[in-house]
Coordinates of C-alpha atoms in Angstrom, one line a residue:
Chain A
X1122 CA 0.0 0.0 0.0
X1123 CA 1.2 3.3 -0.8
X1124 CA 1.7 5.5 1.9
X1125 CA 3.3 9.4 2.5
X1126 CA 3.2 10.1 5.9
X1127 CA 4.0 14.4 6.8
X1128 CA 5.9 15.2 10.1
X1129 CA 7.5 18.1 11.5
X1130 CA 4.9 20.9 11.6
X1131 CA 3.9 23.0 14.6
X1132 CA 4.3 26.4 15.8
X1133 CA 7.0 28.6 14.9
X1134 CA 7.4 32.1 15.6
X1135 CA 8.0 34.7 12.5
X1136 CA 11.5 34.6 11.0
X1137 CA 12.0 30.6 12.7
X1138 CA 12.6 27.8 10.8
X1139 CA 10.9 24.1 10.9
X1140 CA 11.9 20.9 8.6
X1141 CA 8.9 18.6 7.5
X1142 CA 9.5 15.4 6.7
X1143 CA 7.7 13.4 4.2
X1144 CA 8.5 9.2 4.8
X1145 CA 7.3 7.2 2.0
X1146 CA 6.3 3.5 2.1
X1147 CA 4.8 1.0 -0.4
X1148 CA 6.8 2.3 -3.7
X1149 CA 10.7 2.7 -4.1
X1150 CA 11.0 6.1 -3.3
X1151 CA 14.2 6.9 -6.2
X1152 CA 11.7 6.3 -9.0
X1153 CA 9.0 9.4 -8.6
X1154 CA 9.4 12.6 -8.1
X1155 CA 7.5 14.1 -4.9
X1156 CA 6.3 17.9 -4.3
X1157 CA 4.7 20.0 -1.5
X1158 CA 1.5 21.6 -1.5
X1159 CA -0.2 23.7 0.7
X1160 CA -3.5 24.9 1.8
X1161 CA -4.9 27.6 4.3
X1162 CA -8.1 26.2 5.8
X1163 CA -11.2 26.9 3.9
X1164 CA -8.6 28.2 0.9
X1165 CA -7.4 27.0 -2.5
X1166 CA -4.3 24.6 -3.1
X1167 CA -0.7 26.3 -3.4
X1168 CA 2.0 24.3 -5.0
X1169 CA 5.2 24.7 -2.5
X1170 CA 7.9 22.7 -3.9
X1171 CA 9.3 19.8 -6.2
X1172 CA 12.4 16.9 -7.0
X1173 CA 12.5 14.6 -9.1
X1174 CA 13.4 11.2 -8.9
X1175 CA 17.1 12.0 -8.9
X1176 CA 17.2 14.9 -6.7
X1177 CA 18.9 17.3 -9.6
X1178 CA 15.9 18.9 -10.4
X1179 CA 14.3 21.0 -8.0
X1180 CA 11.2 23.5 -8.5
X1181 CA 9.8 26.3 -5.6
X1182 CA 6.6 28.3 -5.8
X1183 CA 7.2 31.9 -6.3
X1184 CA 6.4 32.8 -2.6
X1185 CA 8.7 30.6 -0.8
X1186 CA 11.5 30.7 -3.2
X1187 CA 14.9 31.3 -1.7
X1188 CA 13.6 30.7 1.7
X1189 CA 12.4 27.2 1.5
X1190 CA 15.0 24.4 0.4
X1191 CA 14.0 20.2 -0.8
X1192 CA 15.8 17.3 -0.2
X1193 CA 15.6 13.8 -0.6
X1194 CA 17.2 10.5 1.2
X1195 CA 16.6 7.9 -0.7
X1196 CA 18.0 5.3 1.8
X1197 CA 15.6 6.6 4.6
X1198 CA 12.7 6.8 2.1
X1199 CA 12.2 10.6 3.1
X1200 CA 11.8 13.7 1.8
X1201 CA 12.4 16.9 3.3
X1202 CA 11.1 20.7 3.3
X1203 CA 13.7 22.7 5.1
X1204 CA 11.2 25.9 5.4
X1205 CA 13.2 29.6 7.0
X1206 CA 12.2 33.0 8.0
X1207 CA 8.7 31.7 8.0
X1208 CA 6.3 34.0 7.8
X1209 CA 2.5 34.4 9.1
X1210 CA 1.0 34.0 5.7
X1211 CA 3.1 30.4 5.6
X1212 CA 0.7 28.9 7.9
X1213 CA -1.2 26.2 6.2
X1214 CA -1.4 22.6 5.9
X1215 CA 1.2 21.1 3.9
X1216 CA 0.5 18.1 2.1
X1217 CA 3.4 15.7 0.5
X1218 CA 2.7 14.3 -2.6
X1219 CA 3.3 11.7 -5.2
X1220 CA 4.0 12.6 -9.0
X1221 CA 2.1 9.8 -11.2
X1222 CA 3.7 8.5 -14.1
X1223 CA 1.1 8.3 -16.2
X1224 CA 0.3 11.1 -19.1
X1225 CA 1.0 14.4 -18.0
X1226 CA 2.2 15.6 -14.5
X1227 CA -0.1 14.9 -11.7
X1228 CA -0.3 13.8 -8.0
X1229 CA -1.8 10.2 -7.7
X1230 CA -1.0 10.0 -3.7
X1231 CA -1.1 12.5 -1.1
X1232 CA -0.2 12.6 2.5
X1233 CA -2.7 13.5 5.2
X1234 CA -0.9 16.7 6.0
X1235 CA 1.0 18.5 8.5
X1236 CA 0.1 22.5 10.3
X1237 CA 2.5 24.3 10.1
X1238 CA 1.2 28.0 12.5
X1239 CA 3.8 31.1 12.2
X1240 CA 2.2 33.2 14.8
X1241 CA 3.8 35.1 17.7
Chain B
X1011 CA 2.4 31.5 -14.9
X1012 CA -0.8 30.1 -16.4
X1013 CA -3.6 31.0 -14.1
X1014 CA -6.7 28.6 -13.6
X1015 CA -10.8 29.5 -13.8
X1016 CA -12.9 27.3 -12.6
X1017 CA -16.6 27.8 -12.3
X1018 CA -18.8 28.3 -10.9
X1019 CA -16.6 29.0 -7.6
X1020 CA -20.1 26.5 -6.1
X1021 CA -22.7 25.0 -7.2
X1022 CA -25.8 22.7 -4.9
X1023 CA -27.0 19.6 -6.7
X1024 CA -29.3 16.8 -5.4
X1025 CA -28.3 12.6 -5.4
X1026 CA -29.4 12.0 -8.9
X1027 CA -28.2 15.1 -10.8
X1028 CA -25.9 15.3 -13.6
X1029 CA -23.0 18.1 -12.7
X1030 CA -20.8 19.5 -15.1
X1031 CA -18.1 21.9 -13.7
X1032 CA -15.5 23.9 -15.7
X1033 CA -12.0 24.7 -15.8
X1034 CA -10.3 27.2 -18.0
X1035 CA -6.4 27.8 -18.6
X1036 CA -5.0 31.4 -19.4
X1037 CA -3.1 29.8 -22.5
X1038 CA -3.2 26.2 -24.2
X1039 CA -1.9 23.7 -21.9
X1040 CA -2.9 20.6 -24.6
X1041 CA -4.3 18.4 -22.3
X1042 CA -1.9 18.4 -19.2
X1043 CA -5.1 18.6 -16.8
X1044 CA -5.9 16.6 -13.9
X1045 CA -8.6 16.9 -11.6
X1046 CA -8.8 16.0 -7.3
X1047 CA -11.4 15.6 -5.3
X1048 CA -11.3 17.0 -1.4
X1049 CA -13.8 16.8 1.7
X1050 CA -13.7 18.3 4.6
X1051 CA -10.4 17.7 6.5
X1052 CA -9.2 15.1 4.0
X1053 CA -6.2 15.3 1.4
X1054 CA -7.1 15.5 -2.0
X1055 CA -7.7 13.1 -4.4
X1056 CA -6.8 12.2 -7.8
X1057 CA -9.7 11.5 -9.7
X1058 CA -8.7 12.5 -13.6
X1059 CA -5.4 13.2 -15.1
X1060 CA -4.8 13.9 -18.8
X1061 CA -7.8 15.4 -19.0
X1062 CA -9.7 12.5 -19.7
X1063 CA -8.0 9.4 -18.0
X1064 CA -9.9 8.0 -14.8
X1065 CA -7.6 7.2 -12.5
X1066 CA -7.7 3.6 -10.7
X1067 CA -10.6 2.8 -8.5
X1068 CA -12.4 6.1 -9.2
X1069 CA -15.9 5.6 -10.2
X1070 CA -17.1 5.6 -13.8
X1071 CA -20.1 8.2 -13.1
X1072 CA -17.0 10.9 -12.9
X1073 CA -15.4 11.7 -17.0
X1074 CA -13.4 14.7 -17.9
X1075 CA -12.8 16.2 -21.4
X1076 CA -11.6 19.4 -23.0
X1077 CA -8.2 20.2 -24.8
X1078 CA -6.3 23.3 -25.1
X1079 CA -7.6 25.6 -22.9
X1080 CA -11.3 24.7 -22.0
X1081 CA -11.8 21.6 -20.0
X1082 CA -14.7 20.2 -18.1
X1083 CA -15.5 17.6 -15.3
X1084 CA -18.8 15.9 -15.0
X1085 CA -20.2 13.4 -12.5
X1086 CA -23.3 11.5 -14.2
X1087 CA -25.2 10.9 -11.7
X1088 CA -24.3 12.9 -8.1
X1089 CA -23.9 10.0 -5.1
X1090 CA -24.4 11.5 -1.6
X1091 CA -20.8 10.6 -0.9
X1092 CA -19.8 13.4 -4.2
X1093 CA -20.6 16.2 -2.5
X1094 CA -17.2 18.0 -1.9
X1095 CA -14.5 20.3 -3.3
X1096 CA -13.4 19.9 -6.7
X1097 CA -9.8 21.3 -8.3
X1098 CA -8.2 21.4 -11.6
X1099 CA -4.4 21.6 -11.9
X1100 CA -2.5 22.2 -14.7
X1101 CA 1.0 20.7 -15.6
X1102 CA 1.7 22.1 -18.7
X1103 CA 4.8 23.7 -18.0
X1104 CA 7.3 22.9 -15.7
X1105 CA 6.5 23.6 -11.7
X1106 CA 5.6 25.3 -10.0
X1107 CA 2.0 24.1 -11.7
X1108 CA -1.3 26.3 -10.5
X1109 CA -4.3 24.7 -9.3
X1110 CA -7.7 26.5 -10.1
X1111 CA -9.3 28.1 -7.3
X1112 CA -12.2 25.3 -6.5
X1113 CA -15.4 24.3 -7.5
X1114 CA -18.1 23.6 -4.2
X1115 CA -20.3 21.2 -4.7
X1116 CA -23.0 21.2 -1.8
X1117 CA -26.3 19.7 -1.5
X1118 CA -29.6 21.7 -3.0

């Protein structure tokens, strides 16, 4: 069964820093690419962040570019979202996800999601 | 970026209706479309990709079509369990991709 299972989230105060973790079971992690999405309650879908299968490529949405960084480990079947100088309006729930294989570029499996709250 | 329109923004149905809701793209994005599904305090979930492909285990009553830059989802025949948020997301170029605002499907 595939699974994606979000950790890390929680409070933060503005200008901290948090790491979510994304574990992955059920598929061999190296062969898909995996992103971030995010959502404020009772709002739309943001798309956060994105690497391939190999790492090399990696993509950032416009408002957390240069502040948010993706990794992968392979061996630990875990993907990573090293978020910094978080700001209020990052607050959300972030959702790992799976990139199917099929045609096009889409998410077949999704976490359950993590809050992450930048408040003071 | 290529921005997403879907509409309407919501829409109430009763268990029996047909539905049809509608996603546009700012330019042609061929058919690099997919469509989730979200309830209430759920993640979403991947009902359509390439505009038209049903994904595994989702039910047949749910068909999407369009090309270029007009596309449309449509359940055949609403089921009480259908009544949720619906998204289109577009993958045409590469990330970050943009997801349409969301279509809300309640009960009439």
């Amino acid at each position: 069964e595939v699974q994606l299972v979000e950790s890390g989230g929680g409070l933060v105060q503005p200008g901290g820093s948090l790491r979510l973790s994304c574990e992955v079971s059920g598929f061999t992690l190296s062969s898909y690419s995996i992103h971030w999405v995010r959502q404020v309650p009772g709002k739309g879908l943001e798309y956060v962040s994105g690497a391939n299968n190999n790492g090399i490529n990696k993509y950032y949405g416009s408002s957390v570019k240069d502040r948010f960084i993706i990794s992968r480990d392979d061996s630990k079947n875990t993907v990573y979202l090293q978020m910094d100088s978080l700001r209020p309006e990052d607050s959300a729930i972030y959702y790992c996800a799976r990139e199917g294989r099929g045609v096009g570029d889409y998410f077949d499996y999704w976490g359950q999601g993590i809050v992450v709250t930048v408040s003071s | 970026d290529i921005h997403m329109t879907q509409s309407p923004s919501s829409l109430s149905a009763s268990v029996g209706d047909r539905v049809t809701i509608t996603c546009r793209a700012s330019q042609s994005i061929i058919n690099y479309l997919s469509w989730y599904q979200q309830t209430p305090g759920k993640a979403p979930k991947l009902l359509i990709y390439g505009a038209s492909t049903l994904q595994s285990g989702v039910p047949s009553r749910f068909s999407g079509s369009g090309s270029g830059t007009d596309f449309t989802l449509t359940i055949s025949s609403l089921q009480p369990e259908d009544f949720a948020t619906y998204y289109c997301q577009q993958s045409y170029t590469t990330p970050p991709w943009t997801f349409g605002q969301g279509t809300k499907l309640e009960v009439k």
